[in-house]
CSV table of C-alpha atoms and ligand atoms in Angstrom, one decimal:
chain,number,residue,atom,x,y,z
A,30,MET,CA,101.2,104.9,119.2
A,31,GLN,CA,102.1,101.7,117.3
A,32,PHE,CA,105.8,101.5,116.4
A,33,THR,CA,107.3,99.8,113.4
A,34,ILE,CA,111.0,99.8,113.4
A,35,LEU,CA,113.0,99.4,110.2
A,36,ASN,CA,116.7,98.7,110.9
A,37,PHE,CA,119.3,99.5,108.3
A,38,ASP,CA,123.0,98.7,108.4
A,39,THR,CA,124.0,101.7,106.3
A,40,ILE,CA,121.8,104.4,104.9
A,41,ASP,CA,122.2,107.9,103.5
A,42,SER,CA,120.2,109.5,106.3
A,43,THR,CA,117.4,108.1,108.5
A,44,ASN,CA,115.6,111.4,108.1
A,45,THR,CA,115.8,111.2,104.3
A,46,GLU,CA,114.5,107.6,104.4
A,47,ALA,CA,111.7,108.6,106.8
A,48,LEU,CA,110.7,111.5,104.5
A,49,ARG,CA,110.6,109.1,101.5
A,50,GLN,CA,108.4,106.6,103.5
A,51,ALA,CA,106.1,109.4,104.7
A,52,LYS,CA,105.6,110.6,101.1
A,53,LEU,CA,104.7,107.0,100.2
A,54,GLY,CA,102.0,107.1,103.0
A,55,ALA,CA,103.8,105.5,105.9
A,56,ASP,CA,101.8,105.5,109.1
A,57,GLU,CA,102.6,107.5,112.2
A,58,GLY,CA,105.1,105.5,114.3
A,59,LEU,CA,107.3,104.2,111.6
A,60,CYS,CA,110.9,104.4,112.9
A,61,ILE,CA,114.1,104.2,110.8
A,62,VAL,CA,117.2,103.2,112.6
A,63,ALA,CA,120.7,102.7,111.1
A,64,ARG,CA,124.1,101.6,112.3
A,65,GLN,CA,125.7,104.2,110.1
A,66,GLN,CA,124.7,107.2,107.9
A,67,THR,CA,126.7,108.2,104.8
A,68,ALA,CA,124.9,111.6,104.5
A,69,GLY,CA,123.7,112.4,108.1
A,70,ARG,CA,122.2,115.8,108.3
A,71,GLY,CA,122.1,118.4,111.1
A,72,ARG,CA,120.3,121.7,111.5
A,73,HIS,CA,121.0,124.6,109.2
A,74,GLY,CA,122.4,122.3,106.5
A,75,ARG,CA,125.2,121.0,108.6
A,76,VAL,CA,126.7,117.5,108.4
A,77,TRP,CA,125.9,115.1,111.2
A,78,SER,CA,128.9,112.8,111.5
A,79,SER,CA,127.6,109.2,111.7
A,80,PRO,CA,130.4,106.6,112.0
A,81,LYS,CA,129.3,103.0,112.3
A,82,ASP,CA,128.0,102.0,115.7
A,83,ALA,CA,129.2,105.3,117.2
A,84,GLY,CA,125.7,106.7,117.7
A,85,LEU,CA,122.0,106.1,117.7
A,86,TYR,CA,120.7,107.3,114.3
A,87,PHE,CA,116.9,107.4,114.6
A,88,SER,CA,114.0,109.0,112.8
A,89,ILE,CA,110.3,108.7,113.4
A,90,VAL,CA,107.3,109.6,111.2
A,91,LEU,CA,104.6,111.6,113.1
A,92,ARG,CA,101.3,112.8,111.7
A,93,PRO,CA,100.3,115.4,114.3
A,94,GLN,CA,96.7,116.6,114.6
A,95,ILE,CA,97.6,119.7,116.6
A,96,GLU,CA,97.1,123.3,115.6
A,97,THR,CA,99.7,124.5,113.0
A,98,ARG,CA,101.0,127.2,115.4
A,99,SER,CA,101.9,124.5,117.9
A,100,LEU,CA,104.0,122.4,115.4
A,101,PRO,CA,107.3,123.8,116.7
A,102,LEU,CA,106.5,122.2,120.0
A,103,ILE,CA,107.2,118.8,118.4
A,104,THR,CA,110.9,119.6,118.5
A,105,LEU,CA,110.6,120.5,122.2
A,106,MET,CA,108.6,117.3,122.9
A,107,ALA,CA,111.4,115.3,121.3
A,108,GLY,CA,114.0,117.2,123.4
A,109,VAL,CA,112.1,116.3,126.5
A,110,ALA,CA,111.9,112.6,125.4
A,111,VAL,CA,115.7,112.5,124.8
A,112,HIS,CA,116.3,114.2,128.1
A,113,GLU,CA,114.2,111.6,129.9
A,114,THR,CA,115.8,108.7,128.2
A,115,LEU,CA,119.3,109.9,129.1
A,116,ALA,CA,118.3,110.6,132.7
A,117,GLU,CA,117.0,107.1,132.9
A,118,ILE,CA,120.4,105.7,132.2
A,119,GLY,CA,122.0,107.8,134.9
A,120,LEU,CA,123.1,110.9,133.1
A,121,ARG,CA,122.2,114.5,134.1
A,122,PRO,CA,121.3,116.2,130.8
A,123,ASP,CA,120.4,119.8,130.1
A,124,ILE,CA,118.6,121.1,127.0
A,125,LYS,CA,119.9,124.1,125.2
A,126,TRP,CA,117.2,125.9,123.1
A,127,VAL,CA,115.9,124.7,120.9
A,128,ASN,CA,116.9,121.1,121.0
A,129,ASP,CA,120.5,120.4,121.7
A,130,VAL,CA,120.8,117.9,124.6
A,131,LEU,CA,124.0,118.5,126.6
A,132,VAL,CA,125.8,116.6,129.4
A,133,ASN,CA,128.4,118.6,131.3
A,134,GLU,CA,127.9,121.4,128.9
A,135,ARG,CA,128.9,119.2,125.9
A,136,LYS,CA,126.5,118.1,123.2
A,137,ILE,CA,125.4,114.5,123.4
A,138,SER,CA,122.3,114.6,121.2
A,139,GLY,CA,120.8,116.7,118.4
A,140,ILE,CA,117.3,116.7,116.9
A,141,LEU,CA,116.3,117.6,113.4
A,142,ALA,CA,112.6,118.0,112.7
A,143,GLU,CA,111.4,118.2,109.1
A,144,THR,CA,108.0,118.3,107.4
A,145,THR,CA,106.6,116.9,104.2
A,146,ASP,CA,103.2,116.8,102.5
A,147,SER,CA,101.7,113.5,101.5
A,148,ALA,CA,98.4,112.1,100.3
A,149,LYS,CA,97.7,111.4,104.0
A,150,GLY,CA,98.4,115.1,104.9
A,151,LEU,CA,101.3,116.7,106.7
A,152,ALA,CA,104.0,114.4,108.2
A,153,VAL,CA,106.6,115.6,110.6
A,154,ILE,CA,109.9,113.6,110.7
A,155,VAL,CA,111.8,113.8,113.9
A,156,GLY,CA,115.4,112.7,113.6
A,157,ILE,CA,117.5,112.1,116.7
A,158,GLY,CA,121.2,111.4,116.9
A,159,ILE,CA,122.7,110.3,120.3
A,160,ASN,CA,126.4,109.9,120.6
A,161,LEU,CA,127.2,106.5,122.0
A,162,THR,CA,131.0,106.7,121.8
A,163,LEU,CA,133.4,109.4,120.5
A,164,ALA,CA,135.7,106.7,118.9
A,165,ASN,CA,136.0,107.4,115.2
A,166,PHE,CA,134.6,110.9,115.4
A,167,PRO,CA,136.6,113.7,113.9
A,168,ALA,CA,138.8,115.6,116.4
A,169,GLU,CA,136.9,118.9,116.0
A,170,ILE,CA,133.7,117.2,117.1
A,171,SER,CA,135.2,115.4,120.1
A,172,ASP,CA,136.3,118.8,121.4
A,173,THR,CA,132.7,120.1,121.9
A,174,ALA,CA,130.8,116.8,122.1
A,175,THR,CA,130.3,114.0,124.6
A,176,SER,CA,128.9,110.5,124.5
A,177,VAL,CA,127.2,107.9,126.6
A,178,GLU,CA,130.5,106.1,126.9
A,179,SER,CA,132.5,109.2,127.8
A,180,GLU,CA,130.0,110.1,130.6
A,181,LEU,CA,129.1,106.6,132.0
A,182,GLY,CA,132.4,104.8,131.4
A,183,HIS,CA,130.5,102.2,129.3
A,184,THR,CA,128.2,102.3,126.3
A,185,ILE,CA,124.6,101.2,126.1
A,186,ALA,CA,123.3,99.0,123.3
A,187,ALA,CA,121.6,101.0,120.6
A,188,ALA,CA,118.6,98.7,120.7
A,189,ASP,CA,118.1,99.3,124.4
A,190,LEU,CA,118.3,103.1,123.9
A,191,THR,CA,115.8,102.8,121.0
A,192,ASP,CA,113.3,101.0,123.2
A,193,ALA,CA,113.6,103.7,125.9
A,194,LEU,CA,113.4,106.5,123.4
A,195,THR,CA,110.3,105.2,121.6
A,196,ARG,CA,108.6,104.7,125.0
A,197,ASN,CA,109.4,108.3,126.0
A,198,ILE,CA,108.4,109.7,122.6
A,199,ALA,CA,105.0,107.9,123.0
A,200,LYS,CA,104.6,109.3,126.5
A,201,PHE,CA,105.4,113.0,125.7
A,202,TYR,CA,103.6,112.9,122.3
A,203,ASP,CA,100.5,111.9,124.3
A,204,VAL,CA,101.1,114.8,126.7
A,205,LEU,CA,101.4,117.2,123.7
A,206,ASN,CA,98.1,115.8,122.1
A,207,ALA,CA,96.1,116.1,125.3
A,208,GLU,CA,94.1,119.1,126.4
A,209,ARG,CA,96.5,121.9,127.5
A,210,GLY,CA,99.2,119.8,125.9
A,211,PRO,CA,101.2,122.7,124.5
A,212,ARG,CA,101.4,124.3,127.9
A,213,GLU,CA,102.5,121.0,129.5
A,214,ILE,CA,105.3,120.4,127.0
A,215,VAL,CA,106.6,124.0,127.6
A,216,LEU,CA,106.5,123.2,131.4
A,217,GLU,CA,108.3,119.9,130.9
A,218,TRP,CA,110.9,121.6,128.8
A,219,GLN,CA,111.3,124.4,131.3
A,220,ASN,CA,111.9,121.9,134.2
A,221,ARG,CA,114.7,120.3,132.2
A,222,SER,CA,116.6,123.3,130.8
A,223,SER,CA,119.0,125.7,132.5
A,224,TYR,CA,118.5,127.8,129.4
A,225,PHE,CA,114.9,128.6,130.1
A,226,SER,CA,115.5,131.9,131.9
A,227,GLY,CA,118.3,134.0,133.3
A,228,LYS,CA,121.0,132.6,131.0
A,229,HIS,CA,123.4,135.0,129.3
A,230,VAL,CA,123.5,133.9,125.7
A,231,ARG,CA,124.5,135.0,122.2
A,232,VAL,CA,122.0,133.9,119.5
A,233,VAL,CA,123.1,133.6,115.9
A,234,LEU,CA,120.2,134.5,113.7
A,235,GLU,CA,120.1,134.3,109.9
A,236,HIS,CA,121.8,137.7,109.2
A,237,GLU,CA,123.0,138.9,112.6
A,238,ALA,CA,123.8,137.8,116.1
A,239,VAL,CA,122.2,139.2,119.3
A,240,THR,CA,123.2,138.9,122.9
A,241,GLY,CA,120.9,139.0,125.9
A,242,VAL,CA,119.4,137.1,128.8
A,243,THR,CA,116.9,134.3,128.3
A,244,ASP,CA,113.4,135.1,129.6
A,245,GLY,CA,111.2,132.1,129.1
A,246,LEU,CA,109.5,130.6,126.1
A,247,GLY,CA,106.4,131.7,124.2
A,248,SER,CA,103.4,129.4,124.0
A,249,ASN,CA,104.7,127.8,120.7
A,250,GLY,CA,108.2,127.3,122.0
A,251,ALA,CA,109.8,130.5,120.7
A,252,LEU,CA,112.7,131.8,122.9
A,253,ARG,CA,112.3,135.2,124.6
A,254,LEU,CA,115.4,137.2,125.0
A,255,LYS,CA,115.8,140.3,127.0
A,256,LEU,CA,118.3,142.6,125.3
A,257,ALA,CA,120.6,145.1,127.1
A,258,ASP,CA,118.2,148.0,126.5
A,259,GLY,CA,115.4,146.1,128.1
A,260,THR,CA,113.5,145.2,125.0
A,261,LEU,CA,112.1,141.7,124.6
A,262,MET,CA,112.9,139.9,121.4
A,263,THR,CA,111.1,136.7,120.4
A,264,ILE,CA,113.3,134.2,118.5
A,265,GLN,CA,111.7,131.5,116.3
A,266,THR,CA,114.9,130.1,114.9
A,267,GLY,CA,118.6,130.6,115.8
A,268,ASP,CA,121.7,129.0,117.3
A,269,VAL,CA,122.1,129.7,121.0
A,270,GLN,CA,125.6,129.9,122.6
A,271,GLN,CA,126.2,130.4,126.3
A,272,ILE,CA,128.3,133.4,127.2
A,273,ARG,CA,130.6,132.7,130.2
A,274,ALA,CA,131.5,135.3,132.8
A,275,SER,CA,135.0,135.6,131.4
A,276,GLN,CA,133.9,136.2,127.8
B,325,LIG,C1,121.6,118.9,115.0
B,325,LIG,O1,121.8,119.1,116.2
B,325,LIG,O2,122.1,119.7,114.1
B,325,LIG,C2,120.6,117.9,114.6
B,325,LIG,C3,121.2,116.6,114.4
B,325,LIG,C4,120.3,115.5,114.0
B,325,LIG,C5,121.0,114.2,113.6
B,325,LIG,C6,120.0,113.0,113.4
B,325,LIG,S1,120.9,111.5,113.3
B,325,LIG,C7,119.4,110.7,112.8
B,325,LIG,C8,118.7,111.7,111.9
B,325,LIG,N1,119.2,111.5,110.5
B,325,LIG,C9,119.8,112.6,110.1
B,325,LIG,O3,120.3,112.7,108.9
B,325,LIG,N2,119.8,113.6,111.0
B,325,LIG,C10,119.1,113.1,112.2
């Protein structure tokens, strides 16, 4: 994949800009990086706090040729690429379904995948936020989040992390696009996530919450959950929370 990186000092949201560029026909591999976002977005309409130089704020335009049913695996592929990138700098990350990357059980990175139609066909925008430092973050975030600086004792230049991230996205996107790619990405994800199976969790769905034990992923990345009565539930979208023994 050929990368073109557009750097911004301040932007509303790198995902919003990548969506705009994709609609205008941007090629696969266009990356938007900003030092600060004024309207950073998280999953489920949440705000992604984006103070200046406190995080890597990155979005990439992809134009996948895979089967429609495998599109959710792009999010898992991105989680694997972030995991690999953070492992390379000496961290021991974990991935919480579907795409929260944690270190020491605190969130260090989030991924927001969005799609748009364009004259060139479907584009998928993968937005990635990685916390570099917790300085300037609101207190309620620093309670549940962590950062490269908090974990390593020093921060890493955003440009270096961008290089490593694009290299790993290219690597695992190639894996996804290869024969048996969907299965390989699920395996890569499985090897990097303590949430894959046997984890006691509560999953917040759109209108209810369910508890159970994780029981692997479906072939398109859906989470399988074994409920107390033994039935197996397949979850396509939801927020997973770990249940600790004392809860
Ligand atoms: C989440 O965990 O809720 C997903 C967070 C995704 C944040 C990134 S930061 C770069 C890109 N631009 C955005 O507005 N959001 C994503």
